[in-house]
CSV table of C-alpha atoms in Angstrom, one decimal:
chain,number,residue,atom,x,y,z
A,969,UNK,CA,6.1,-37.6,13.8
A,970,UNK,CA,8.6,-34.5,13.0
A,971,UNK,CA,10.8,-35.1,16.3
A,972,UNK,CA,10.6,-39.3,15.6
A,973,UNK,CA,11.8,-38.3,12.0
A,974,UNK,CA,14.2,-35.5,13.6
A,975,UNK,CA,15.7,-38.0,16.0
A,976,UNK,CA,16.4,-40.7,13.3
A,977,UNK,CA,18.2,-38.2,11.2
A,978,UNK,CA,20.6,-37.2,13.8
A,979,UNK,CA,21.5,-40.7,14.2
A,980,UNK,CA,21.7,-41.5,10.6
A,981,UNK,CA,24.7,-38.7,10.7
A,982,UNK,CA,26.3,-40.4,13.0
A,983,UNK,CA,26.8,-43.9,11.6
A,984,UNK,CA,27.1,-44.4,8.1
A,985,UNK,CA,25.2,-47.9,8.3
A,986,UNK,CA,21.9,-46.3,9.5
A,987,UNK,CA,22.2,-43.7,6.9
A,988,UNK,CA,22.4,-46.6,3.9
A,989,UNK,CA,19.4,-48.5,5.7
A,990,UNK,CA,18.0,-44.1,5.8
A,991,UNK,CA,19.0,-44.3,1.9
A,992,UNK,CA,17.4,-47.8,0.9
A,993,UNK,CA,13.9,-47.1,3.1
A,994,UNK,CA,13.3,-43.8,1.0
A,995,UNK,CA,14.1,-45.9,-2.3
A,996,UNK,CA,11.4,-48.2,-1.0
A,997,UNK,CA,8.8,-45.0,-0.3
A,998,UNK,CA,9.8,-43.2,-3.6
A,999,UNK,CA,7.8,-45.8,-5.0
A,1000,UNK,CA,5.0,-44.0,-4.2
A,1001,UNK,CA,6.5,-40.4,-4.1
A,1002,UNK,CA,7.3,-40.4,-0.6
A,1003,UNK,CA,10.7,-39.3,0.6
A,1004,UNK,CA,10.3,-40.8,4.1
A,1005,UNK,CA,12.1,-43.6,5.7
A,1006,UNK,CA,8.9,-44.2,7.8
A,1007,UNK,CA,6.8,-44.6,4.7
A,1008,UNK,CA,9.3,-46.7,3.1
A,1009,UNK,CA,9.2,-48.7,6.8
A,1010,UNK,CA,5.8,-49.1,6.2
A,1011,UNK,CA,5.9,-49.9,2.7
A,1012,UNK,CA,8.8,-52.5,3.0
A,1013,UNK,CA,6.1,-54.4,5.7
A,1014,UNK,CA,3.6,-54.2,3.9
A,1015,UNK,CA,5.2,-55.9,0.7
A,1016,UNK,CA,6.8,-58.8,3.1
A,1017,UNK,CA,3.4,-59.9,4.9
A,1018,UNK,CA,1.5,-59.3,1.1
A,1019,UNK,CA,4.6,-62.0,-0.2
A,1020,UNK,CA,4.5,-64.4,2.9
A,1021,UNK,CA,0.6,-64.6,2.8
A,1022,UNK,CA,0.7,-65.7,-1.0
A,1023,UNK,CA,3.4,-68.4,0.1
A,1024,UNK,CA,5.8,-66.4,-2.1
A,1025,UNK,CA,8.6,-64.8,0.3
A,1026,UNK,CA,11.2,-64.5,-2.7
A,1027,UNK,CA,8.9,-61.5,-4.2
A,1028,UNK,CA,9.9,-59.9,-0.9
A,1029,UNK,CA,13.7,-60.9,-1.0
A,1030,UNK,CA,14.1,-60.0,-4.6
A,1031,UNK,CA,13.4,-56.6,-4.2
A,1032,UNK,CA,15.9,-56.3,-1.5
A,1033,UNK,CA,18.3,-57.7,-3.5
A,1034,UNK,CA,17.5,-55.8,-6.1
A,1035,UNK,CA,17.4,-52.7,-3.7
A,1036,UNK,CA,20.6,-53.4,-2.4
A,1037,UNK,CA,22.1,-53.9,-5.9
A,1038,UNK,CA,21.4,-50.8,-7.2
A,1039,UNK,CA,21.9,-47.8,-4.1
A,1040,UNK,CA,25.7,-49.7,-3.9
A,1041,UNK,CA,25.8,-49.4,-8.4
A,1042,UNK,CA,24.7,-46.0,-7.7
A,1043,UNK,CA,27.5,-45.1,-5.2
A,1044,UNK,CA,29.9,-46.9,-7.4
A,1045,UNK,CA,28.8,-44.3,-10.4
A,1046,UNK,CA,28.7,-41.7,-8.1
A,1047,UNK,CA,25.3,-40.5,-8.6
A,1048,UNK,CA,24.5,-36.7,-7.4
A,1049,UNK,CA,24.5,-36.9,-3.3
A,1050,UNK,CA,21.1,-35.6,-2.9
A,1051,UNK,CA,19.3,-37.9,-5.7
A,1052,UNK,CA,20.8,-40.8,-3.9
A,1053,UNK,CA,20.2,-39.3,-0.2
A,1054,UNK,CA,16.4,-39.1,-0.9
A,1055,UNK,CA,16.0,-42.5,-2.6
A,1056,UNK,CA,15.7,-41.9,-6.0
A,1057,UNK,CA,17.9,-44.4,-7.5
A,1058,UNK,CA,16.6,-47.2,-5.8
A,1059,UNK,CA,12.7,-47.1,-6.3
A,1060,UNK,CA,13.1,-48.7,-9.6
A,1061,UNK,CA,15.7,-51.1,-8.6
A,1062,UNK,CA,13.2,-52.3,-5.7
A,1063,UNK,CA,10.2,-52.9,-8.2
A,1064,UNK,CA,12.6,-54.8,-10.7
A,1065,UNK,CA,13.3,-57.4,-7.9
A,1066,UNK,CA,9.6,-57.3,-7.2
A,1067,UNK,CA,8.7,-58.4,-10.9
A,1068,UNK,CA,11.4,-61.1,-10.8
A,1069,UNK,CA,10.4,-62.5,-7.5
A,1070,UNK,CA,7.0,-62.9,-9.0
A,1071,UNK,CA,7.5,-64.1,-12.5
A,1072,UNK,CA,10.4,-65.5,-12.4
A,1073,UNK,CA,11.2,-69.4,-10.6
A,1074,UNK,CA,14.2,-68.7,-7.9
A,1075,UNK,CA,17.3,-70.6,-8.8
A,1076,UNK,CA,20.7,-70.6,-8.5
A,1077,UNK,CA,21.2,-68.2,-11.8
A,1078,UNK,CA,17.6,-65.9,-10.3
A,1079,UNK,CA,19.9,-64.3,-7.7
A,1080,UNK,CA,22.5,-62.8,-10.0
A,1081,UNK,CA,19.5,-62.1,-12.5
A,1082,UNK,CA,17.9,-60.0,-10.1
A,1083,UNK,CA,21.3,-58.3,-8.7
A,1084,UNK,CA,21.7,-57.3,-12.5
A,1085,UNK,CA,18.8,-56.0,-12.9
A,1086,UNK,CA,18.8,-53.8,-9.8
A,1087,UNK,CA,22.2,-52.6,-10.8
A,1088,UNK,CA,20.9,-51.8,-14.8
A,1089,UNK,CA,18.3,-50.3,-13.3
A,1090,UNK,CA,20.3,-47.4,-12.5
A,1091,UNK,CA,22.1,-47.1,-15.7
A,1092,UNK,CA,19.0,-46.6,-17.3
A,1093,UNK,CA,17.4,-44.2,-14.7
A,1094,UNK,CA,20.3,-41.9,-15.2
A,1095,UNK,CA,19.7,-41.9,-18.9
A,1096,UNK,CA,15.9,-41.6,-18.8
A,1097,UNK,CA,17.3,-39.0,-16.7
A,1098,UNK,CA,19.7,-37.3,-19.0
A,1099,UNK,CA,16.6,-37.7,-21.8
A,1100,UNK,CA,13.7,-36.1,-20.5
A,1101,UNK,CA,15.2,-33.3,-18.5
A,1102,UNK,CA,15.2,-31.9,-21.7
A,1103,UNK,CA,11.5,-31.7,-21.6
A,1104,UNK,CA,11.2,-31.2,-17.6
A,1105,UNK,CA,9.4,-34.6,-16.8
A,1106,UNK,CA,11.0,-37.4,-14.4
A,1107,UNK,CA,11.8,-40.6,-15.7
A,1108,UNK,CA,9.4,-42.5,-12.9
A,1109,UNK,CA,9.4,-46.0,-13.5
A,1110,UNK,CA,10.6,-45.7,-17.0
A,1111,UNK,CA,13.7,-47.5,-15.9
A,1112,UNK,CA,12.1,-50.3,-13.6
A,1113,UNK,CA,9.1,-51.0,-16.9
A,1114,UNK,CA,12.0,-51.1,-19.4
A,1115,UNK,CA,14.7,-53.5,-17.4
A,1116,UNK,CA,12.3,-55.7,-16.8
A,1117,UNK,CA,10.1,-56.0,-19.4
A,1118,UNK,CA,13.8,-57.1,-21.4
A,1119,UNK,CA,14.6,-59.3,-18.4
A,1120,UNK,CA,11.7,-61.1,-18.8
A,1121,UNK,CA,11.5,-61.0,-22.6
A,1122,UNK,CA,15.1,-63.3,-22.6
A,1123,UNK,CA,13.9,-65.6,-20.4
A,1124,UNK,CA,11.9,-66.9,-23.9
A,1125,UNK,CA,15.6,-67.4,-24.9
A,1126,UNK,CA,17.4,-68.8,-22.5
A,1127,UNK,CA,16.9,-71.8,-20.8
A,1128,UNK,CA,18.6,-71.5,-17.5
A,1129,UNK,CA,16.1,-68.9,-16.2
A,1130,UNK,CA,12.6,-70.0,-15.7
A,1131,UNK,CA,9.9,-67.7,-16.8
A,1132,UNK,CA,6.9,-70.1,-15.9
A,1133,UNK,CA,5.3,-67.2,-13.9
A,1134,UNK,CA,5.0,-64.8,-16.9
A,1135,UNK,CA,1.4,-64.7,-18.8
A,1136,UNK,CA,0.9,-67.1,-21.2
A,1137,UNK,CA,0.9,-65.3,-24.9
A,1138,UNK,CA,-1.7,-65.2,-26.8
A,1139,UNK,CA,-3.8,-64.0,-29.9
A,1140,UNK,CA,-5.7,-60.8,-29.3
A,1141,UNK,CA,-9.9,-61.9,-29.3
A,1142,UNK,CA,-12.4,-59.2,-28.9
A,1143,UNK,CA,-13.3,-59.8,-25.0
A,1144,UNK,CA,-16.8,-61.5,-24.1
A,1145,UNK,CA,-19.3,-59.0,-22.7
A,1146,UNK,CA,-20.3,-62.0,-20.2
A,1147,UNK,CA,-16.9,-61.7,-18.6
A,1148,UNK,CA,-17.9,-58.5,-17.1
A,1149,UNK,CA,-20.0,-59.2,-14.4
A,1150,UNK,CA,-22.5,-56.9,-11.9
A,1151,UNK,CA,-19.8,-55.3,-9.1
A,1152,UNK,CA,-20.8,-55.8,-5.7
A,1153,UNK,CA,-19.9,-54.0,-2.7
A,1154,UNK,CA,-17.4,-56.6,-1.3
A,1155,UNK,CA,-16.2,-56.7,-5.1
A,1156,UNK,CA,-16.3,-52.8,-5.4
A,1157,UNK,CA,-14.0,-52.7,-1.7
A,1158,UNK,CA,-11.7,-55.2,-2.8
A,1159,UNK,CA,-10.8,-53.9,-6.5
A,1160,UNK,CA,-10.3,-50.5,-4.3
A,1161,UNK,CA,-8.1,-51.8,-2.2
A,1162,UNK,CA,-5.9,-54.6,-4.3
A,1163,UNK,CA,-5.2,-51.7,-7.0
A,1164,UNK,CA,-3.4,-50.4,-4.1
A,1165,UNK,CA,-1.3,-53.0,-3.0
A,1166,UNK,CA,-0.8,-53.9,-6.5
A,1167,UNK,CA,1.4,-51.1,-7.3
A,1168,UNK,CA,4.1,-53.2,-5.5
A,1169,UNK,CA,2.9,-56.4,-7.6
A,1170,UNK,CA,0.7,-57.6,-4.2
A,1171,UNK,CA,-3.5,-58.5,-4.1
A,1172,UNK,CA,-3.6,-57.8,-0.3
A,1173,UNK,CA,-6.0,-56.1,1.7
A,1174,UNK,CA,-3.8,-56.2,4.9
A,1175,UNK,CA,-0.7,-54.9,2.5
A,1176,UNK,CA,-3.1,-52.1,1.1
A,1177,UNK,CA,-3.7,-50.5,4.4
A,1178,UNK,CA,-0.3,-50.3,5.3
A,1179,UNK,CA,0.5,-48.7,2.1
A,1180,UNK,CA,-2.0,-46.3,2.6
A,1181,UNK,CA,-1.2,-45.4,6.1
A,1182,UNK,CA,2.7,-45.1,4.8
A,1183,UNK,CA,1.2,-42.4,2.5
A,1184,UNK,CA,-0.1,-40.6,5.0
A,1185,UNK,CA,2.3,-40.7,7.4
A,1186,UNK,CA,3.8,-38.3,5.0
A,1187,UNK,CA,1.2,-36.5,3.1
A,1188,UNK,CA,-2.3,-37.1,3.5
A,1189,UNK,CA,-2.9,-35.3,0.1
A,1190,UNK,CA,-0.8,-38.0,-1.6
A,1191,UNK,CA,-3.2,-40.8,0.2
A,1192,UNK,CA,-6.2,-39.3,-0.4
A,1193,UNK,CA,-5.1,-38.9,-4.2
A,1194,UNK,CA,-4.3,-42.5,-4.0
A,1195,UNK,CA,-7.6,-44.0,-2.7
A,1196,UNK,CA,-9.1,-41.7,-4.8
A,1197,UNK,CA,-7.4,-43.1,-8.0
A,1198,UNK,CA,-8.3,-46.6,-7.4
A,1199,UNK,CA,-11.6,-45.6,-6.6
A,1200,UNK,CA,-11.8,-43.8,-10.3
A,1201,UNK,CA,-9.8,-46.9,-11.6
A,1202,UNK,CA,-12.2,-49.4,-10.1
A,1203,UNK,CA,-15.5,-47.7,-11.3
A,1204,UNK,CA,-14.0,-46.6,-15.0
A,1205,UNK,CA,-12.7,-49.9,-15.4
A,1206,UNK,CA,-16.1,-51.6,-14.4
A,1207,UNK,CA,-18.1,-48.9,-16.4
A,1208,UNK,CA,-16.4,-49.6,-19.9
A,1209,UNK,CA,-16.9,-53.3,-19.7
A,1210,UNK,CA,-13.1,-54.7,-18.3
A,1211,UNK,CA,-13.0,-58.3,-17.2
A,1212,UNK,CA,-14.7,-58.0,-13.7
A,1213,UNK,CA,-11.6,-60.3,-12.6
A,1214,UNK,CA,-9.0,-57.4,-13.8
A,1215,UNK,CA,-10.8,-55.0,-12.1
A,1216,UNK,CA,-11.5,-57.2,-8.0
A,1217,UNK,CA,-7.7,-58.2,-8.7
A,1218,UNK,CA,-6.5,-54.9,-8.4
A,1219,UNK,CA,-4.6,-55.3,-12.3
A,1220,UNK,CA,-6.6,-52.7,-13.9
A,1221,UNK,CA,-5.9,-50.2,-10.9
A,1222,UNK,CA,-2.6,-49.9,-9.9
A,1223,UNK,CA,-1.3,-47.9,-12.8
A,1224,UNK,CA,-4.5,-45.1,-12.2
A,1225,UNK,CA,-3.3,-45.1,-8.7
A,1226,UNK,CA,0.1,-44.2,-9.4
A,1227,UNK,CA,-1.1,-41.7,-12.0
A,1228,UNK,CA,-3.6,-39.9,-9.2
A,1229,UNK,CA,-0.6,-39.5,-7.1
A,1230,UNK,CA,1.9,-38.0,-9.5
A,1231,UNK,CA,-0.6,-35.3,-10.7
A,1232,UNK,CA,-2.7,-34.6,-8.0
A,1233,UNK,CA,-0.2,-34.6,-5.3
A,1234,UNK,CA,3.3,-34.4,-6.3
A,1235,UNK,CA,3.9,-32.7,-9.5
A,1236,UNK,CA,1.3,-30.0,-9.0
A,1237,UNK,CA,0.1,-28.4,-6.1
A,1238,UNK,CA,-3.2,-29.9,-5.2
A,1239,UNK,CA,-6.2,-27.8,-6.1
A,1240,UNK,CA,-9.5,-28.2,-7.3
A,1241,UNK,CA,-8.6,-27.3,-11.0
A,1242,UNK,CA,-5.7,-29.5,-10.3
A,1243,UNK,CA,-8.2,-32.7,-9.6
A,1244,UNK,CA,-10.2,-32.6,-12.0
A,1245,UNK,CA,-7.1,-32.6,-14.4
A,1246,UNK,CA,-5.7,-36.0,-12.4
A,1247,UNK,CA,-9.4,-37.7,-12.5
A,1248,UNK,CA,-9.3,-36.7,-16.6
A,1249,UNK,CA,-5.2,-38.8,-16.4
A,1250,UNK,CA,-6.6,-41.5,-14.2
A,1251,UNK,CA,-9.5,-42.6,-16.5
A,1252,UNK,CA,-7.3,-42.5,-19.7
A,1253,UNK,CA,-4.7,-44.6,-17.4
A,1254,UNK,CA,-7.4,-46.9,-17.6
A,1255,UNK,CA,-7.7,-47.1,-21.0
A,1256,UNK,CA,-4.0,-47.1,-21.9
A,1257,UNK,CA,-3.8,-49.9,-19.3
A,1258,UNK,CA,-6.8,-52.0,-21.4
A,1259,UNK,CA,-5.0,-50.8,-24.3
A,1260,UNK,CA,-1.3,-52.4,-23.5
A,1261,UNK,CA,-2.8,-55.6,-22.2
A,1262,UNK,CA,-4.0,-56.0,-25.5
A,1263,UNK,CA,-0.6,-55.1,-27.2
A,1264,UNK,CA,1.6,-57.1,-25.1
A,1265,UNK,CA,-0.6,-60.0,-25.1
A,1266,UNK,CA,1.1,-61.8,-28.1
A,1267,UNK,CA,4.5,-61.3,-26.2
A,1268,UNK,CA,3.5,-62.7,-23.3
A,1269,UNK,CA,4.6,-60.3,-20.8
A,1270,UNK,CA,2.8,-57.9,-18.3
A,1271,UNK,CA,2.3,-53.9,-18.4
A,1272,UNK,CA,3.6,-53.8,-15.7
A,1273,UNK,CA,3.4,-49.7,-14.9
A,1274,UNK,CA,4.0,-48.7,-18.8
A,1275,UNK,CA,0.1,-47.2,-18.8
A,1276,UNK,CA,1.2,-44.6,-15.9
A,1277,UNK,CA,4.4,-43.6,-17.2
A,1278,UNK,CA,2.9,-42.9,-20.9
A,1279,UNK,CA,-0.1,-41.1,-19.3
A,1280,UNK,CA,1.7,-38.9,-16.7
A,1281,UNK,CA,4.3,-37.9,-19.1
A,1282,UNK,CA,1.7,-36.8,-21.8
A,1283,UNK,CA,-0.4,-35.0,-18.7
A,1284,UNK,CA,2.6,-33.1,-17.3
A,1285,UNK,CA,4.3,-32.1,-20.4
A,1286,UNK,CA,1.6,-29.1,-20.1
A,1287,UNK,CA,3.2,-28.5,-17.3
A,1288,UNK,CA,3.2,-24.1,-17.5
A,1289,UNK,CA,-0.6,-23.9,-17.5
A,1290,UNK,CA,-0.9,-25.5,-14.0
A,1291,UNK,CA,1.4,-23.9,-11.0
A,1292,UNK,CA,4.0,-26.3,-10.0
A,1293,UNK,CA,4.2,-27.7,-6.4
């Protein structure tokens, strides 16, 4: 893997179109914390057979759009050379053009809508950037959860962009204890494995596997954090009483995932004190995530991965008492 990896490099130095394809595959892989073209490879296949299976192929293409949109809007503002080297201003501009692929109905008018929103996407890392390094925490999908979520808000406004795909709004109702149903085995295996490839807006098994092997092609403490999370996820979410079809569909996972990952594997060096605190951030990721579905209900837009950002930032704004990776 090091001398595949060494040889790619040296020719990424050598032709400056393999080192934006270089750039734009780590945007893809820092959507999971990996700064690895070969994990963004992966990831990137995963996400197109996940979005040809479900007969929906413009999730795939709007997140290359989207992709593509903002590592060129990052060049053009002339970004530091080593953020935009390793990818990280184009891991939220690649989930925006996921989001809009899925909620939104492709039309003439889609395709600049998602080119904007890769390109704002940017902006607004840089100043959820400029904000937080006050307080020593990363932005993390700050920037994808807020673009969209307004992107998708104005299509209740407008009528030339079609927002069909988004939740329907409604009243918040205490939830029916009979929607929570016994979890089998095959349930239990399929909620694991769909709050994986949900991360990237996808319920596939096949997709899930190829995101976990892109994890590990990296860092196997990153993958096991992240099976381990939607393990946690699927079990807390099942234990307090979630709708069993949240829970099999991946939707009450992929946030926990995300969190599992960010504590247990990236921001602090993995240790045993170390995961207990990321199992204590995944489980409350699990409540914040029941928690925003309730608020955003009446608005009639999705989470999206608001839970994990609110939930890592209040777990690693401790930071000093745990030793940093």
């Amino acid at each position: 893997m090091k001398r595949l990896l060494e040889w790619w490099e040296g020719l990424c130095k050598g032709s400056a179109t393999l080192r934006f394809v270089d750039i734009n595959l780590r945007g893809v892989g820092q959507v999971m914390f990996q700064d690895n073209p070969l994990s963004g490879l992966l990831f990137f296949v995963a996400i197109g057979w996940g979005s040809i299976a479900a007969g929906m192929p413009q999730v795939a293409i709007g997140g290359i759009v989207a992709l593509l949109a903002g590592t060129l809007s990052a060049q053009w503002l002339r970004v530091d050379a080593a953020g935009l080297a390793a990818g990280l201003y184009g891991y939220n501009a690649y989930l925006v053009g996921l989001a809009l692929g899925t909620f939104l109905a492709v039309s003439p008018l889609w395709w600049l809508y998602v080119a904007l929103g890769g390109a704002v996407s940017v902006v607004a890392t840089l100043g959820t950037a400029n904000v937080f390094k006050t307080w020593g925490v990363a932005a993390l999908t700050a920037p994808f959860v807020l673009t969209t979520w307004l992107l998708l808000l104005a299509t209740y406004a407008f009528t030339a962009i079609d927002g069909s795909g988004l939740p329907m709004s409604a009243e918040v109702v205490p939830l029916d204890a009979s929607v929570s149903n016994p979890l089998a085995f095959g349930d239990f295996a399929q909620g694991v494995l769909k709050s994986i490839s949900q991360v990237f807006l996808k319920a596939s098994l096949v997709a899930a596997l190829l995101l976990l092997a892109g994890l590990a092609v990296n860092s196997l403490a990153a993958a096991a954090f992240g099976l381990g999370g939607a393990v946690v996820a699927v079990l807390a979410g099942h234990l307090l009483g979630a709708q069993s079809d949240l829970v099999t569909g991946g939707l009450m996972g992929f946030s926990p995932v995300l969190t599992a990952i960010a504590i247990g594997a990236v921001f602090y060096k993995p240790s045993p004190r170390v995961a207990i605190y990321a199992l204590v951030g995944t489980v409350f990721t699990v409540i914040a995530q029941g928690a925003m579905n309730v608020a955003l209900a009446p608005f009639g837009i999705p989470t999206l991965t608001a839970p994990f950002v609110l939930v890592s930032w209040l777990f690693l704004l401790p930071r000093q008492h745990f030793e940093r990776a």
